[in-house]
CSV table of C-alpha atoms in Angstrom, one decimal:
chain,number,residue,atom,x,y,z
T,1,UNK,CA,98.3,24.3,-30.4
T,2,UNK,CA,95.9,23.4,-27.6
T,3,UNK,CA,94.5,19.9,-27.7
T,4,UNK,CA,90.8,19.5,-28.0
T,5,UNK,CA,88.4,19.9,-24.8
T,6,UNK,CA,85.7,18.3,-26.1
T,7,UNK,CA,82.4,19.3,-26.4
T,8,UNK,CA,80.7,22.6,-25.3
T,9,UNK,CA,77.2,24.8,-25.7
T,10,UNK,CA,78.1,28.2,-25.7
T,11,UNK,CA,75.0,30.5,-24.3
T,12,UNK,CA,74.3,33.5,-25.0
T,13,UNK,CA,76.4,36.5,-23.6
T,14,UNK,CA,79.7,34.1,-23.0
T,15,UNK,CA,83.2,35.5,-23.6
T,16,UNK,CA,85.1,33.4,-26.1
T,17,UNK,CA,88.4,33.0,-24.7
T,18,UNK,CA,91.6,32.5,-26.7
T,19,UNK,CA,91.6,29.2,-24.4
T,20,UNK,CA,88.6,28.1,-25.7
T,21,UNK,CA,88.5,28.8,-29.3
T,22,UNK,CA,91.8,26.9,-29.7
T,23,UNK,CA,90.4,24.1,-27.4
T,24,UNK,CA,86.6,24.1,-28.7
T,25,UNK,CA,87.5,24.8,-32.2
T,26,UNK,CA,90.8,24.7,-33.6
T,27,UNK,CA,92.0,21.6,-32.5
T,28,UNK,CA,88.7,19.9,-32.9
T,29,UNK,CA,87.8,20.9,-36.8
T,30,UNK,CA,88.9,18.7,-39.6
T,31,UNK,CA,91.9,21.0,-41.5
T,32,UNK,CA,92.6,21.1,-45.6
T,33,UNK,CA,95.7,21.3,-46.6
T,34,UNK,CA,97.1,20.9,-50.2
T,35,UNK,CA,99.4,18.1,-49.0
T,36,UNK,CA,101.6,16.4,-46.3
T,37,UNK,CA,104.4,19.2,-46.6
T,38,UNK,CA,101.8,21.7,-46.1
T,39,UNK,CA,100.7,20.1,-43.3
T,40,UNK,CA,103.8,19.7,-41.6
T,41,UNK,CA,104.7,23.3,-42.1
T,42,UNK,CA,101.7,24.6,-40.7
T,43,UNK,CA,101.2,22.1,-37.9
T,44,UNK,CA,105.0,21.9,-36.2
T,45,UNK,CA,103.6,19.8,-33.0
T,46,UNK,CA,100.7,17.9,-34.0
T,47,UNK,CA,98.0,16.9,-31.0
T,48,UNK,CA,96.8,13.0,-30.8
T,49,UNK,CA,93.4,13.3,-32.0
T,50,UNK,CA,93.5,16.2,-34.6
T,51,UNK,CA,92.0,15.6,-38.1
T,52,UNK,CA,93.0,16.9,-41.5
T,53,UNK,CA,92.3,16.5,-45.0
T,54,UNK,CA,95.0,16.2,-47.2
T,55,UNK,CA,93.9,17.2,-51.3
T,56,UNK,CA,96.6,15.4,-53.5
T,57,UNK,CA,96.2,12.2,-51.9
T,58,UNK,CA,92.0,12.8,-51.3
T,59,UNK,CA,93.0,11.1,-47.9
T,60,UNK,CA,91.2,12.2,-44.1
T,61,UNK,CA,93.8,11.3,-41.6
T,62,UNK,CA,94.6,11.5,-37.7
T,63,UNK,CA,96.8,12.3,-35.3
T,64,UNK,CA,97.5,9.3,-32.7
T,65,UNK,CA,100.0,10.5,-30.7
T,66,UNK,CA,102.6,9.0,-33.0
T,67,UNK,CA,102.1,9.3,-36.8
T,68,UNK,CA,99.3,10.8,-39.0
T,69,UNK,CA,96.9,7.6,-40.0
T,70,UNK,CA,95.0,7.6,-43.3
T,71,UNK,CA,91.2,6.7,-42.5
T,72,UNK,CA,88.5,6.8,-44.9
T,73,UNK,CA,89.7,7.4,-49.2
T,74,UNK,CA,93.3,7.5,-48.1
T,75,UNK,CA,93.9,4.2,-46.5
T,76,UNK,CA,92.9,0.9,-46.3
T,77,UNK,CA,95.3,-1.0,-48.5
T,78,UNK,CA,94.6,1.3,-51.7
T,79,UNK,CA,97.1,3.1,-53.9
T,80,UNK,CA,97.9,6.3,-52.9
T,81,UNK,CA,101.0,6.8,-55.8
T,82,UNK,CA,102.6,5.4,-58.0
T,83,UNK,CA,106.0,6.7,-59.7
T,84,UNK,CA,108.0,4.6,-62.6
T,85,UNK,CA,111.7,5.0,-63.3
T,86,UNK,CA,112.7,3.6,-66.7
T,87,UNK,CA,116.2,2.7,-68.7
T,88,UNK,CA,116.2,2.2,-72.2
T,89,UNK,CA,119.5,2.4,-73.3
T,90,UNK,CA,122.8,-0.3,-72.7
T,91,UNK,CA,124.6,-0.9,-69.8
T,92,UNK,CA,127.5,-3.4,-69.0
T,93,UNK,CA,130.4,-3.3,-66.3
T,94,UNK,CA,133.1,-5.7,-65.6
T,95,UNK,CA,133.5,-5.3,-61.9
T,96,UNK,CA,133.4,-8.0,-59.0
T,97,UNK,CA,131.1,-5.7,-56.9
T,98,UNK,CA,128.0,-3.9,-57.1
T,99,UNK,CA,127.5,-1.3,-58.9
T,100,UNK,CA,124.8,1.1,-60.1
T,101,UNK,CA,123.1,0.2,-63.3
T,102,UNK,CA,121.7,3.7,-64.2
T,103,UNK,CA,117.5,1.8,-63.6
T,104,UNK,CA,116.4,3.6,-60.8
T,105,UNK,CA,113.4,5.5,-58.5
T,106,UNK,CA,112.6,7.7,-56.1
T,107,UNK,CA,109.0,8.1,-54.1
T,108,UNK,CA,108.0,10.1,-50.9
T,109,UNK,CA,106.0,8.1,-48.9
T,110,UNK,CA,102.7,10.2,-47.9
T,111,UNK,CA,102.4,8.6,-44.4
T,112,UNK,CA,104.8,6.4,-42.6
T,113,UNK,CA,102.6,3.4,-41.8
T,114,UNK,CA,102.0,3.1,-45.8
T,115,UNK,CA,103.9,-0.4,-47.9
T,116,UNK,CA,105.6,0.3,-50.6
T,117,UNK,CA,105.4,-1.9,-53.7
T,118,UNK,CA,108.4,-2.2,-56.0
T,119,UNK,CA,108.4,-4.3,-59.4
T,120,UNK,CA,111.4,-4.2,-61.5
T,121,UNK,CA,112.2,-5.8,-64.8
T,122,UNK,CA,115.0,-6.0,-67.0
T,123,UNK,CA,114.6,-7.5,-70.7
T,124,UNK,CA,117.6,-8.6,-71.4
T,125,UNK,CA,120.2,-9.3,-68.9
T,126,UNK,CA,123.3,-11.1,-68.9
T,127,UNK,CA,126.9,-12.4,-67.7
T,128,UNK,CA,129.9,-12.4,-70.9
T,129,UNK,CA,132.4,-14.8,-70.6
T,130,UNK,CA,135.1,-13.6,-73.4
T,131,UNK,CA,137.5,-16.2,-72.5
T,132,UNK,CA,135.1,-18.6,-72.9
T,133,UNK,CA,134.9,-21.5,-69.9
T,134,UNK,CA,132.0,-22.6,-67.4
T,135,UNK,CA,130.2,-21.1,-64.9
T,136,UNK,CA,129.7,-17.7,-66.4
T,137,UNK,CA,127.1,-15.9,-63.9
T,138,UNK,CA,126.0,-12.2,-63.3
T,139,UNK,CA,124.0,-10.8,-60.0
T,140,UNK,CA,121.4,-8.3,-60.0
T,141,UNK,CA,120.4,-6.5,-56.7
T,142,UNK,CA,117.5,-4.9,-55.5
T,143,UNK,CA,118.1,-1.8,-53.2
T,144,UNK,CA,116.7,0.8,-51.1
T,145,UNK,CA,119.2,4.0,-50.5
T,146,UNK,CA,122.2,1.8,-49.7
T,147,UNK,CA,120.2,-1.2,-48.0
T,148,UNK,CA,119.9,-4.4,-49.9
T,149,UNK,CA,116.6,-5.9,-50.0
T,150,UNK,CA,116.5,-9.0,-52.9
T,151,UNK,CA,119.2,-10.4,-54.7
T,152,UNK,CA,119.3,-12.8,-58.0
T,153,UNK,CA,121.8,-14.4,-59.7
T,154,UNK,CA,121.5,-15.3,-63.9
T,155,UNK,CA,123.9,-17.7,-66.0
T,156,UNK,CA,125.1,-21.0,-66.9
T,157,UNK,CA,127.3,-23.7,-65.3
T,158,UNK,CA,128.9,-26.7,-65.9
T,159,UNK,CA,129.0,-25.8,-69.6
T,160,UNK,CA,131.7,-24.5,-71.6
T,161,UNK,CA,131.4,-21.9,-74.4
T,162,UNK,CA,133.5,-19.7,-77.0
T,163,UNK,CA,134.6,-16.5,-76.1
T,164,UNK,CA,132.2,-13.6,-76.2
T,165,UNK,CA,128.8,-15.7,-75.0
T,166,UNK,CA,126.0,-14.1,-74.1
T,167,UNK,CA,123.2,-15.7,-72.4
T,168,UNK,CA,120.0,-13.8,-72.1
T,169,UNK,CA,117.8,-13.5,-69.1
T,170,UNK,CA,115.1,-11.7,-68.0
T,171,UNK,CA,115.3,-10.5,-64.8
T,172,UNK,CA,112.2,-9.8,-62.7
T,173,UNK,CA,111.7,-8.2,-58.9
T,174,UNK,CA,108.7,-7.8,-56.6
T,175,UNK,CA,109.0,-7.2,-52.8
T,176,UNK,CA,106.5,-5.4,-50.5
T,177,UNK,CA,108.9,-2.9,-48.5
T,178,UNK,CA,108.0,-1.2,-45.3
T,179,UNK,CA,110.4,2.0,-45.0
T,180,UNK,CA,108.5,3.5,-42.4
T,181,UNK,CA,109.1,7.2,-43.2
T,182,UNK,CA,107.5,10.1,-44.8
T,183,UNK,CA,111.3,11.1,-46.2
T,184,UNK,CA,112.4,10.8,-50.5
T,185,UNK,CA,113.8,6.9,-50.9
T,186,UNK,CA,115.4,5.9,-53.6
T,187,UNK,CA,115.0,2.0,-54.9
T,188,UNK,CA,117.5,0.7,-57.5
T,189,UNK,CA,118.8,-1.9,-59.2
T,190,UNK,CA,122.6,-3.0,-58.9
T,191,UNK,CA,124.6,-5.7,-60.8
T,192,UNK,CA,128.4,-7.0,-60.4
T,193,UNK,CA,130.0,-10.6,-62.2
T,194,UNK,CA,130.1,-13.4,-60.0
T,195,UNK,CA,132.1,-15.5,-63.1
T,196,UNK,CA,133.1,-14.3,-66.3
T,197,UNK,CA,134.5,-11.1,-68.1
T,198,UNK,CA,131.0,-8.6,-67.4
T,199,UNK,CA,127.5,-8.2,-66.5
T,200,UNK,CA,125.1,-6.1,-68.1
T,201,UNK,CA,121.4,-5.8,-69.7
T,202,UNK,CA,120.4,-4.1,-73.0
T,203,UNK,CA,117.5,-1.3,-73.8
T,204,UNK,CA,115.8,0.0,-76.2
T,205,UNK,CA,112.8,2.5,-77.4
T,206,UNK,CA,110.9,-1.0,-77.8
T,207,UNK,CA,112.8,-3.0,-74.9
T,208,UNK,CA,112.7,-0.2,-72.1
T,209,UNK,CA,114.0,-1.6,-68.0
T,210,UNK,CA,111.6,0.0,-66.0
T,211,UNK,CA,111.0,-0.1,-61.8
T,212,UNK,CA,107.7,0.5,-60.7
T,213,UNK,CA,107.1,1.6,-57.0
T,214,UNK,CA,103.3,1.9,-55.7
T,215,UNK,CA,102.6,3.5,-51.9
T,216,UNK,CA,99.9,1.1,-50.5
T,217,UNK,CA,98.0,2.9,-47.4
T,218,UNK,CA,98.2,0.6,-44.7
């Protein structure tokens, strides 16, 4: 598609060339489409300056050159969506890496600029020590794809207890990502032993894990 000309008064009696209509017009209106995958299906090589309006998001963006930019309803540090992942039953394992605890979350970023925000909590986590002994500690990991992005560790030291102790934590994470892309990403909570038999947290229908993740236009 041609990028825009500018501005032109047609008179009376002119030809409208295919040349013109794409530069005069096409390229210059503001175009609707029902979302960002419609766009990009209709609009293979984009023009810096071109306008659309995107309906599932209520956003007006532009082309500059690089990236389509929310302006107006889209943008501007507001939420454009917000998806929740939940876990409500038990999970434990015993091994000395991390691991995939089932609580997890996937969100398509409408525009690449846009933050995402990712809140996690579990209600009751912990490290088991059946032997009993000190130092019984778990680690919980915040990820995004395969890319660690916050890390905790939960327990007790210096302490000694009988076998089968079970301290309980509640786990919390909140990080402000920038993943720069328009592409599904996944965001997850892992969990290994650092000391101790296990690690693991427990759910219910009135104790559910969930991880929140918000797009925030930039």
């Amino acid at each position: 598609m041609a990028a825009g000309q500018g501005y032109i008064e047609f008179s009376t009696g002119d030809v409208l060339t295919a040349t013109a209509a794409n530069g005069y017009l096409a390229s210059q209106v503001v175009m609707v489409f029902a979302g960002s995958t419609a766009r990009g299906t209709a609009i293979t090589s984009p023009e810096e300056g071109m306008f659309s309006y995107l309906k599932d998001t209520n956003s007006t963006e532009y082309y500059d050159g690089s990236a389509w930019t929310a302006i107006g309803g889209g943008g501007g540090g507001k939420v454009l969506q917000v998806v929740q992942g939940t876990l409500s039953s038990n999970t434990v394992t015993t091994s000395a890496v991390y691991v995939d605890s089932g609580l997890t979350v996937t969100i398509t970023p409408t525009l690449a600029t846009s933050k995402i925000q990712v809140i996690a909590m579990l209600q009751s986590a912990y490290p088991t020590d059946t032997a009993g002994g000190s130092n019984c500690l778990a680690e919980f990991n915040l990820v995004r794809n395969s890319t660690q992005i916050q890390n905790t560790i939960v327990g007790t030291g210096s302490l000694s207890f009988g076998g089968g102790y079970k301290p309980r934590y509640q786990v919390s994470f909140s990080y402000l990502d920038s993943p720069a892309t328009t592409s599904a990403t996944t965001y997850k909570i892992q969990m290994k032993r650092n000391t101790g038999s296990s690690v693991g947290f427990d759910g219910s229908a009135t104790a559910i894990n969930s991880i929140v993740v918000m797009e925030i236009g930039a």
